[in-house]
Amino acid sequence: RKEVEQDPGPFNVPEGATVAFNCTYSNSASQSFFWYRQDCRKEPKLLMSVYSSGNEDGRFTAQLNRASQYISLLIRDSKLSDSATYLCVVTDTGNQFYFGTGTSLTVIP
Amino acid sequence: NAGVTQTPKFQVLKTGQSMTLQCAQDMNHEYMSWYRQDPGMGLRLIHYSVGAGITDQGEVPNGYNVSRSTTEDFPLRLLSAAPSQTSVYFCASSRTRDTQYFGPGTRLTVL
């Protein structure tokens, strides 16, 4: 069983739409949670950390549900520039980071 | 502010050749790691280090060696390249379990 699982998509949404991604993790002792964004043929970059209380950064909202072991990312008012692959990342109690395979988003004009 | 740098950006090897991928960071991060990214597989951890002189294996370590003689540098050595090692390689650094910063990647093709 993979440590982190994501729906690969692709998600194709019109500009202005709201889209949500979910990610599940298998280790109940996981410590830290992140969403990264990766543009085509580029390195992953941090989009936002995910806190137990949930957090928001502009049009982006991240939630953590420890009981059900999932993380979500909500993007409101989608822009063309949001087109990318979104990676869910989880750390364990040691020093390893586990990446999901990513969810592909294309925002259509 | 350089962040994480990787060289080379592109490399073509023949089967059986060896080479070293270079990675350096200037953020004084204790944690550094190497990943490979293949289509449909996501990022898979090859080796990581929690400080100078300390390295450990990740999910896919076979065929690769690492060393960490300084905080700044974390080279990845391919001992005898195989076509299965054709991939994009990313180096990353962070404070332990904190945000990882990635280098721009090395695109390696093994013929």
Tab-separated table of C-alpha atoms in Angstrom:
chain	number	residue	atom	x	y	z
A	1	ARG	CA	0.000	0.000	0.000
A	2	LYS	CA	1.340	3.425	-0.937
A	3	GLU	CA	2.060	5.909	1.832
A	4	VAL	CA	0.215	8.687	0.012
A	5	GLU	CA	-2.484	8.303	-2.611
A	6	GLN	CA	-4.012	10.893	-4.884
A	7	ASP	CA	-6.478	10.834	-7.725
A	8	PRO	CA	-4.258	11.548	-10.761
A	9	GLY	CA	-7.065	13.301	-12.638
A	10	PRO	CA	-6.851	15.027	-14.998
A	11	PHE	CA	-9.172	17.704	-13.764
A	12	ASN	CA	-10.242	20.064	-16.549
A	13	VAL	CA	-12.191	23.037	-15.209
A	14	PRO	CA	-13.310	26.380	-16.664
A	15	GLU	CA	-11.854	29.643	-15.431
A	16	GLY	CA	-13.614	30.827	-12.298
A	17	ALA	CA	-14.600	27.338	-11.159
A	18	THR	CA	-13.952	25.857	-7.741
A	19	VAL	CA	-12.037	22.588	-7.682
A	20	ALA	CA	-11.066	20.299	-4.809
A	21	PHE	CA	-8.409	17.628	-4.518
A	22	ASN	CA	-8.132	14.961	-1.864
A	23	CYS	CA	-5.190	12.927	-0.714
A	24	THR	CA	-5.115	9.995	1.717
A	25	TYR	CA	-2.166	8.821	3.779
A	26	SER	CA	-1.614	5.436	5.390
A	27	ASN	CA	0.528	6.214	8.457
A	28	SER	CA	-1.541	7.499	11.355
A	29	ALA	CA	1.642	8.793	13.016
A	30	SER	CA	2.450	11.144	10.116
A	31	GLN	CA	3.777	14.458	11.356
A	32	SER	CA	3.718	17.196	8.732
A	33	PHE	CA	1.581	17.788	5.667
A	34	PHE	CA	2.075	19.918	2.587
A	35	TRP	CA	0.723	20.704	-0.846
A	36	TYR	CA	3.303	21.326	-3.559
A	37	ARG	CA	2.764	22.592	-7.076
A	38	GLN	CA	4.769	21.317	-10.038
A	39	ASP	CA	4.705	22.944	-13.457
A	40	CYS	CA	5.601	20.905	-16.514
A	41	ARG	CA	9.280	19.888	-16.505
A	42	LYS	CA	10.007	22.079	-13.480
A	43	GLU	CA	10.855	21.364	-9.877
A	44	PRO	CA	8.114	21.073	-7.224
A	45	LYS	CA	7.509	24.204	-5.174
A	46	LEU	CA	5.677	24.592	-1.899
A	47	LEU	CA	2.117	25.794	-2.295
A	48	MET	CA	1.152	25.630	1.352
A	49	SER	CA	1.626	23.707	4.562
A	50	VAL	CA	-1.442	22.031	6.034
A	51	TYR	CA	-2.289	22.554	9.680
A	52	SER	CA	-4.710	20.666	11.894
A	53	SER	CA	-6.953	23.700	12.199
A	54	GLY	CA	-7.039	24.215	8.441
A	55	ASN	CA	-5.496	27.176	6.702
A	56	GLU	CA	-6.196	29.552	3.869
A	57	ASP	CA	-3.967	31.509	1.532
A	58	GLY	CA	-5.929	33.701	-0.824
A	59	ARG	CA	-7.940	31.443	-3.126
A	60	PHE	CA	-6.422	28.282	-1.657
A	61	THR	CA	-7.710	26.423	1.392
A	62	ALA	CA	-6.108	23.332	2.878
A	63	GLN	CA	-7.696	20.986	5.403
A	64	LEU	CA	-6.377	18.064	7.420
A	65	ASN	CA	-8.569	15.304	8.806
A	66	ARG	CA	-6.418	13.146	11.077
A	67	ALA	CA	-9.265	10.812	12.041
A	68	SER	CA	-9.892	9.849	8.411
A	69	GLN	CA	-6.263	10.370	7.357
A	70	TYR	CA	-6.858	12.685	4.464
A	71	ILE	CA	-5.790	16.108	3.297
A	72	SER	CA	-7.701	18.338	0.952
A	73	LEU	CA	-6.948	21.355	-1.205
A	74	LEU	CA	-9.666	23.703	-2.425
A	75	ILE	CA	-8.990	26.221	-5.180
A	76	ARG	CA	-11.607	28.924	-5.662
A	77	ASP	CA	-12.024	31.181	-8.708
A	78	SER	CA	-9.578	29.128	-10.791
A	79	LYS	CA	-7.129	31.024	-12.995
A	80	LEU	CA	-5.368	29.840	-16.133
A	81	SER	CA	-2.124	30.124	-14.164
A	82	ASP	CA	-3.358	27.480	-11.706
A	83	SER	CA	-2.840	24.809	-14.383
A	84	ALA	CA	-0.215	22.473	-12.930
A	85	THR	CA	0.223	19.203	-11.084
A	86	TYR	CA	-0.521	19.339	-7.364
A	87	LEU	CA	1.461	17.017	-5.105
A	88	CYS	CA	0.399	15.918	-1.661
A	89	VAL	CA	3.350	15.418	0.725
A	90	VAL	CA	3.464	13.780	4.149
A	91	THR	CA	6.349	13.279	6.568
A	92	ASP	CA	6.699	10.448	9.042
A	93	THR	CA	8.152	10.460	12.548
A	94	GLY	CA	11.610	9.982	11.067
A	95	ASN	CA	13.057	12.110	8.345
A	96	GLN	CA	11.347	10.899	5.227
A	97	PHE	CA	8.998	12.821	2.987
A	98	TYR	CA	6.402	10.841	1.031
A	99	PHE	CA	4.975	12.260	-2.169
A	100	GLY	CA	1.747	11.399	-3.885
A	101	THR	CA	1.863	10.858	-7.629
A	102	GLY	CA	0.140	14.195	-8.174
A	103	THR	CA	-3.167	15.469	-9.494
A	104	SER	CA	-3.158	17.212	-12.860
A	105	LEU	CA	-5.247	20.373	-13.211
A	106	THR	CA	-5.954	22.228	-16.437
A	107	VAL	CA	-7.944	25.450	-16.259
A	108	ILE	CA	-9.713	26.148	-19.545
A	109	PRO	CA	-10.463	29.666	-20.835
B	1	ASN	CA	20.190	33.832	-3.356
B	2	ALA	CA	21.105	30.535	-5.057
B	3	GLY	CA	19.000	28.117	-2.942
B	4	VAL	CA	19.535	24.587	-4.273
B	5	THR	CA	21.675	24.131	-7.358
B	6	GLN	CA	22.118	20.991	-9.431
B	7	THR	CA	24.536	20.139	-12.211
B	8	PRO	CA	24.374	19.064	-14.935
B	9	LYS	CA	20.914	19.966	-16.252
B	10	PHE	CA	21.023	17.273	-18.925
B	11	GLN	CA	23.167	14.164	-19.303
B	12	VAL	CA	23.295	11.220	-21.695
B	13	LEU	CA	25.195	8.120	-20.606
B	14	LYS	CA	25.910	4.755	-22.109
B	15	THR	CA	25.048	1.617	-20.187
B	16	GLY	CA	27.795	0.810	-17.699
B	17	GLN	CA	29.203	4.327	-17.415
B	18	SER	CA	29.419	6.008	-14.033
B	19	MET	CA	28.833	9.621	-13.158
B	20	THR	CA	28.124	11.984	-10.281
B	21	LEU	CA	25.179	14.354	-10.074
B	22	GLN	CA	26.077	17.410	-8.053
B	23	CYS	CA	23.816	19.161	-5.548
B	24	ALA	CA	24.593	22.143	-3.354
B	25	GLN	CA	22.542	24.374	-1.057
B	26	ASP	CA	23.394	27.648	0.640
B	27	MET	CA	20.607	27.736	3.238
B	28	ASN	CA	22.473	25.817	5.965
B	29	HIS	CA	19.810	23.105	5.904
B	30	GLU	CA	20.638	19.912	7.746
B	31	TYR	CA	18.342	17.690	5.692
B	32	MET	CA	19.101	16.892	2.042
B	33	SER	CA	17.631	14.267	-0.223
B	34	TRP	CA	17.660	12.864	-3.737
B	35	TYR	CA	14.530	11.860	-5.620
B	36	ARG	CA	13.849	10.425	-9.012
B	37	GLN	CA	10.660	11.222	-10.880
B	38	ASP	CA	9.250	8.901	-13.503
B	39	PRO	CA	5.941	9.247	-15.362
B	40	GLY	CA	3.064	7.884	-13.290
B	41	MET	CA	5.360	7.071	-10.346
B	42	GLY	CA	5.635	10.386	-8.590
B	43	LEU	CA	8.752	11.377	-6.693
B	44	ARG	CA	10.594	8.456	-5.119
B	45	LEU	CA	13.253	8.923	-2.481
B	46	ILE	CA	16.670	7.488	-3.358
B	47	HIS	CA	18.877	8.543	-0.434
B	48	TYR	CA	18.764	11.223	2.207
B	49	SER	CA	20.984	12.829	4.810
B	50	VAL	CA	20.163	14.479	8.123
B	51	GLY	CA	23.556	16.116	8.471
B	52	ALA	CA	27.199	15.978	7.462
B	53	GLY	CA	28.533	12.441	7.755
B	54	ILE	CA	25.069	10.857	8.040
B	55	THR	CA	23.237	9.249	5.126
B	56	ASP	CA	20.438	6.717	4.833
B	57	GLN	CA	18.593	4.825	2.146
B	58	GLY	CA	15.218	5.771	0.809
B	59	GLU	CA	12.725	3.776	-1.223
B	60	VAL	CA	14.880	3.082	-4.321
B	61	PRO	CA	18.590	3.141	-3.340
B	62	ASN	CA	19.951	0.335	-5.524
B	63	GLY	CA	22.524	1.472	-8.055
B	64	TYR	CA	23.202	4.794	-6.314
B	65	ASN	CA	25.681	5.977	-3.700
B	66	VAL	CA	25.794	9.189	-1.712
B	67	SER	CA	28.077	10.903	0.737
B	68	ARG	CA	27.749	14.072	2.808
B	69	SER	CA	31.118	15.495	3.755
B	70	THR	CA	29.834	19.064	4.202
B	71	THR	CA	26.495	20.634	5.094
B	72	GLU	CA	26.322	22.280	1.659
B	73	ASP	CA	26.993	19.399	-0.745
B	74	PHE	CA	25.235	16.102	-1.361
B	75	PRO	CA	26.441	14.375	-4.556
B	76	LEU	CA	24.683	11.340	-6.024
B	77	ARG	CA	26.819	8.736	-7.749
B	78	LEU	CA	25.586	6.297	-10.351
B	79	LEU	CA	27.914	3.332	-10.145
B	80	SER	CA	27.130	1.574	-13.436
B	81	ALA	CA	24.346	3.271	-15.360
B	82	ALA	CA	21.425	1.193	-16.628
B	83	PRO	CA	18.539	2.180	-18.930
B	84	SER	CA	16.190	1.788	-15.931
B	85	GLN	CA	17.931	4.803	-14.386
B	86	THR	CA	16.683	7.079	-17.149
B	87	SER	CA	14.721	9.641	-15.166
B	88	VAL	CA	14.572	13.176	-13.857
B	89	TYR	CA	16.568	13.568	-10.655
B	90	PHE	CA	15.759	16.225	-8.080
B	91	CYS	CA	17.808	17.233	-5.081
B	92	ALA	CA	16.054	18.916	-2.156
B	93	SER	CA	17.000	20.468	1.156
B	94	SER	CA	15.082	21.493	4.260
B	95	ARG	CA	15.162	21.858	7.968
B	96	THR	CA	14.042	18.479	9.295
B	97	ARG	CA	10.395	17.744	8.389
B	98	ASP	CA	9.947	21.330	7.209
B	99	THR	CA	9.409	22.775	3.739
B	100	GLN	CA	11.617	21.169	1.118
B	101	TYR	CA	13.326	23.358	-1.481
B	102	PHE	CA	14.112	21.636	-4.743
B	103	GLY	CA	16.836	22.147	-7.281
B	104	PRO	CA	15.928	22.521	-10.977
B	105	GLY	CA	16.551	18.853	-11.724
B	106	THR	CA	18.866	16.765	-13.887
B	107	ARG	CA	17.402	14.986	-16.891
B	108	LEU	CA	19.352	11.770	-17.366
B	109	THR	CA	19.097	9.414	-20.312
B	110	VAL	CA	20.915	6.077	-20.285
B	111	LEU	CA	21.276	4.414	-23.662
